[in-house]
Structure formats: structure tokens, C-alpha cells
mmCIF file of C-alpha atoms in Angstrom:
data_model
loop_
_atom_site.group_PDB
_atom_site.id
_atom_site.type_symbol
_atom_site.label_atom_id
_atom_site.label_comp_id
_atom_site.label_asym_id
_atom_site.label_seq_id
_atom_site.Cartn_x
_atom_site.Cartn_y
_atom_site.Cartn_z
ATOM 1 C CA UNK A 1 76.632 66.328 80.400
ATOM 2 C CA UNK A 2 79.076 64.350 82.559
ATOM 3 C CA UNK A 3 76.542 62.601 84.406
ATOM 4 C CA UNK A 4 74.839 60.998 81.326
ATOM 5 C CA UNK A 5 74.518 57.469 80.216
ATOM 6 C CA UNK A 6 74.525 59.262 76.839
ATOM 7 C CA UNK A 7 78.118 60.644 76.826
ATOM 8 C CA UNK A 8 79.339 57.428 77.612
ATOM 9 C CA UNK A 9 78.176 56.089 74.153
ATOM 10 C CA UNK A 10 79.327 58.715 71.724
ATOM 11 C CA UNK A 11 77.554 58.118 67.738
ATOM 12 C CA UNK A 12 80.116 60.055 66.228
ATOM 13 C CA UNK A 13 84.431 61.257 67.123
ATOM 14 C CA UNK A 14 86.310 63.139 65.253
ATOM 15 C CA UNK A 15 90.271 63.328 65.485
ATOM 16 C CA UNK A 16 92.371 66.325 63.881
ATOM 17 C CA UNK A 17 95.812 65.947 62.357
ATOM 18 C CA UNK A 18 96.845 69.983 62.553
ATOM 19 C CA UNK A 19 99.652 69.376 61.169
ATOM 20 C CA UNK A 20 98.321 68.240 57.993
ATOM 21 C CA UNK A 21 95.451 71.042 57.831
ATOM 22 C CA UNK A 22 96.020 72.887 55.021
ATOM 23 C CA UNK A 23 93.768 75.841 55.644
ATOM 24 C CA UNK A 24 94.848 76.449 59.138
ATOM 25 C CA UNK A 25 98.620 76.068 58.509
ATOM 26 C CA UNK A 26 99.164 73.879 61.549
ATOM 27 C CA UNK A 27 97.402 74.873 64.207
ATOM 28 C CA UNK A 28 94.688 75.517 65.535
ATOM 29 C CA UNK A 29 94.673 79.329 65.702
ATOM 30 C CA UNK A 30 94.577 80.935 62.145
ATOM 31 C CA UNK A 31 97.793 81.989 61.466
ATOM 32 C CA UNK A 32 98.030 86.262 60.711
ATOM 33 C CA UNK A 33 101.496 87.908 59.909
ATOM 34 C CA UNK A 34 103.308 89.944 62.588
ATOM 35 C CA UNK A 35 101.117 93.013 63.905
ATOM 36 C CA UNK A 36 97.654 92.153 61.971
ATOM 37 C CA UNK A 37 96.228 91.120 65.326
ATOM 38 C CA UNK A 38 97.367 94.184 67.138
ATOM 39 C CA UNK A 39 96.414 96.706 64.526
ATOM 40 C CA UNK A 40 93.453 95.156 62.939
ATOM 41 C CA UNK A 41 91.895 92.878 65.890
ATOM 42 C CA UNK A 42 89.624 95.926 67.500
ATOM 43 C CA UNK A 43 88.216 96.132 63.574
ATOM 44 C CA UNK A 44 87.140 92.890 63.527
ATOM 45 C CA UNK A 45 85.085 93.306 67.064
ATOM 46 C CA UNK A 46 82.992 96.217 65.463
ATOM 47 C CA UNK A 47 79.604 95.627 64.951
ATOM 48 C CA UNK A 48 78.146 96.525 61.183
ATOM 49 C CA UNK A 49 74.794 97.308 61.242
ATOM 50 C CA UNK A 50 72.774 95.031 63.622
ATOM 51 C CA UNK A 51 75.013 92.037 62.989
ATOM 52 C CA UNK A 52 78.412 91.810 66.142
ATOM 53 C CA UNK A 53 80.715 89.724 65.904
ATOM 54 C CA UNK A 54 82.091 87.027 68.080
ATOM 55 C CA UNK A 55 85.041 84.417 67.956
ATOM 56 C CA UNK A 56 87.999 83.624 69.527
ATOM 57 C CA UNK A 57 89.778 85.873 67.075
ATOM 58 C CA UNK A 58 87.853 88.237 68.208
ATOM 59 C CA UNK A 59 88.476 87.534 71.517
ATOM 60 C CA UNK A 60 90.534 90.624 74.151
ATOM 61 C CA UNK A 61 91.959 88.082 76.291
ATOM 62 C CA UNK A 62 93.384 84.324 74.861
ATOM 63 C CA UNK A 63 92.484 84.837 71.506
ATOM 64 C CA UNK A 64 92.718 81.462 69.335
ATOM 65 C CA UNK A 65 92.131 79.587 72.529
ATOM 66 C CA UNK A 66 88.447 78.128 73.477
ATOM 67 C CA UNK A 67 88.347 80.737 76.650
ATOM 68 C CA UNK A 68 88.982 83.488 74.440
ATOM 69 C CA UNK A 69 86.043 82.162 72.384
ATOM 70 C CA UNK A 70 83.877 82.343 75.686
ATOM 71 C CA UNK A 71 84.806 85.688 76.353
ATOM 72 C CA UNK A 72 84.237 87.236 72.957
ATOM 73 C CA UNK A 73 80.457 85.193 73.159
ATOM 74 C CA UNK A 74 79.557 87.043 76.165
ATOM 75 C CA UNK A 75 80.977 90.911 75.148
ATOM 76 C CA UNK A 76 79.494 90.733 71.841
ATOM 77 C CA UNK A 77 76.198 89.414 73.959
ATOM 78 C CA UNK A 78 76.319 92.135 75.829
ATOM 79 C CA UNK A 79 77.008 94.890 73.119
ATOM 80 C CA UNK A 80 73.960 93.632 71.935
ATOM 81 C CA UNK A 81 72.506 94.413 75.582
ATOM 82 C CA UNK A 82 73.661 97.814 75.339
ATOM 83 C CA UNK A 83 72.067 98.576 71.871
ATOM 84 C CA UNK A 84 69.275 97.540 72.743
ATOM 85 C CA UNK A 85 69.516 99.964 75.735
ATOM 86 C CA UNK A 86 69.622 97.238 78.774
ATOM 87 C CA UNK A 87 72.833 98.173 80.210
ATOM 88 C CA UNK A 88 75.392 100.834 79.685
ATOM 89 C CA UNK A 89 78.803 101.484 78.253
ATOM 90 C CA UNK A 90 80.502 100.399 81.370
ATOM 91 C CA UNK A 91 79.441 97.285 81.189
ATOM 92 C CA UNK A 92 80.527 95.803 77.914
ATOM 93 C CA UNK A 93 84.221 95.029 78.535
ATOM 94 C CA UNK A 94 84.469 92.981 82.265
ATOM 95 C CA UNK A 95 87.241 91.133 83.592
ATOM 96 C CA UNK A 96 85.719 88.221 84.703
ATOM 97 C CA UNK A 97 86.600 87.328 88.449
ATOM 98 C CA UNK A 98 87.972 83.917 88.749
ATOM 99 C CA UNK A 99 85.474 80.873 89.027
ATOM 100 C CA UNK A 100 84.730 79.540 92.729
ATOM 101 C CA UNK A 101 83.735 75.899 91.198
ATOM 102 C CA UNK A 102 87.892 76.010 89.426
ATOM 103 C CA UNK A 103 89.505 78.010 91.127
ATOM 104 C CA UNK A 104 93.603 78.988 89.460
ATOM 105 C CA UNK A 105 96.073 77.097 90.564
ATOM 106 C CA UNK A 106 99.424 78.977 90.697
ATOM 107 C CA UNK A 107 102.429 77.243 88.610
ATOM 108 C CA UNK A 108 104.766 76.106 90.765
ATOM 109 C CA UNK A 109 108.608 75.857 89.012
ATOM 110 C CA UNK A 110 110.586 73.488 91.067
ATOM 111 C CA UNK A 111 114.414 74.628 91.803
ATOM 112 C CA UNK A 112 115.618 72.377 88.516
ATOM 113 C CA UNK A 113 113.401 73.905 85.924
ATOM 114 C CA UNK A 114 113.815 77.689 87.757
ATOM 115 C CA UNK A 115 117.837 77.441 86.693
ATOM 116 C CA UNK A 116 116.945 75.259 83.313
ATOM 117 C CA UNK A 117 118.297 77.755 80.357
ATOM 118 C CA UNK A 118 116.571 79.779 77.865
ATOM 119 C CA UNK A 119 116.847 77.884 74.095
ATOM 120 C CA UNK A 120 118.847 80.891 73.046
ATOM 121 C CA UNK A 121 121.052 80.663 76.214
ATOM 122 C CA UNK A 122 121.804 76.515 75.489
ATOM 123 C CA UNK A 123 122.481 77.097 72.137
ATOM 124 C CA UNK A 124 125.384 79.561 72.675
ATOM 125 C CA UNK A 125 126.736 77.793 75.285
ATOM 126 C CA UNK A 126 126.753 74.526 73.082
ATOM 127 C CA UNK A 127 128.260 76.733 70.307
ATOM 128 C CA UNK A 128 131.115 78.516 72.582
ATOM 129 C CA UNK A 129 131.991 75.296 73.884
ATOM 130 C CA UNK A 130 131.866 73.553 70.342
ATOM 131 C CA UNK A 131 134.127 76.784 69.468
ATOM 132 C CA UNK A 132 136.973 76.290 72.343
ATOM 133 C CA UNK A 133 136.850 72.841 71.673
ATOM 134 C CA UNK A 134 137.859 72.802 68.012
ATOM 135 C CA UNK A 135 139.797 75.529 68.867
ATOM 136 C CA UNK A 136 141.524 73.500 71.127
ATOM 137 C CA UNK A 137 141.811 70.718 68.719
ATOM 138 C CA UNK A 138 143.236 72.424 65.937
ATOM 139 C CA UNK A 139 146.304 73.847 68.483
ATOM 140 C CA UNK A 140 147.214 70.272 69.087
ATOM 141 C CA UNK A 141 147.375 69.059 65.466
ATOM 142 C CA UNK A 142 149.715 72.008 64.424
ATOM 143 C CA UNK A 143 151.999 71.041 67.124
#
């Protein structure tokens, strides 16, 4: 696809606004309450009947994300393979070894961003200081 005169002339392009999705609430991973994915996600995996199931919410491994949506696409595939008696149990749920064309790239922190502080960690320091300061302020004015 990259080495096509086609895909340098694009008919159509379509550009989201998240933000203003009102389905989706935001983003673009559907938005569940606190423990639905953990209880409930397995559930949504099982197959009823002859029909399986497959989508990056259905996903083991970056659920919501497009390589969760690859992963799901190939275990459902091959739950399917296994019904149909062409492999075994085993061999449903891989970990797929890393790709020799892309292969990871470690993140590298540099010594700055290693010793930047948590959100948490800035805002209490910005709110002790903001303390002692006023603090300090108000000792001086009653003098």
C-alpha cells in the first residue's frame, strides 16, 4: 500500500474531533466504569453458538488500542481453528514474539525527566510552599 501511485491520491479523508463525540465520551476507547473491564471483559470474548467475537475491547493485551484489535482478530481466528478441530487448546492464547521487520525500541528517560516529579508530588510541593509562604506573610503583617 505504501508503494502505490494510488495512496498518494486519496478520494476520500476523514478527520475526528474526539472531543466532541458524543457516543464515545472523548476518546477513542469506549469509556466502561471502574472494574467492568476486569470482571466482565473474559464474557465478552465467549463465543455463542458459532458466532466469536473479536474487537479491541475484546482484546487480552492493549485493549481500546488498534494492536489490541489485531490481537483479538487472530485469537478469535483461531478459536474458530480449534472448533473446527485444526489445532488444540494450547494454541488459542499466544504471546506473539516481537516482529523482526519493527523491532521494540526501549524508552530511554534522560537524567532530567528520570528526577521530573509525579503530578501528585508537584502539587504538594506547590501547596506546602504556597502554605509557608502565606504563613510567612501573615507573621509579618501582625508585627
Amino acid at each position: 500500500m505504501f508503494d502505490s501511485e494510488e495512496a498518494l491520491q486519496p478520494y476520500h479523508y476523514v478527520d475526528k474531533n474526539w472531543p466532541a463525540e458524543k457516543y464515545s465520551g472523548g476518546c477513542y476507547v469506549s469509556i466502561m466504569p471502574c472494574g467492568v473491564m476486569t470482571r466482565f471483559c473474559k464474557v465478552l470474548r465467549e463465543p455463542i453458538g458459532r458466532v466469536y467475537f473479536a474487537g479491541t475491547e475484546t482484546a487480552t493485551v492493549w485493549s481500546g488500542y488498534m494492536d489490541g484489535a489485531v490481537q483479538a482478530g487472530e485469537r478469535a481466528a483461531r478459536e474458530v481453528l480449534h472448533a473446527m478441530g485444526k489445532i488444540t487448546a494450547e494454541e488459542i492464547h499466544q504471546i506473539e514474539p516481537p516482529s523482526k521487520e519493527v523491532p521494540p525500541v526501549p524508552c530511554q528517560l534522560t537524567t532530567f525527566q528520570s528526577w521530573l516529579p509525579t503530578v501528585p508530588m508537584f502539587l504538594t510541593t506547590v501547596t506546602a510552599i504556597a502554605a509557608l509562604a502565606g504563613g510567612l506573610s501573615l507573621r509579618h503583617f501582625l508585627k
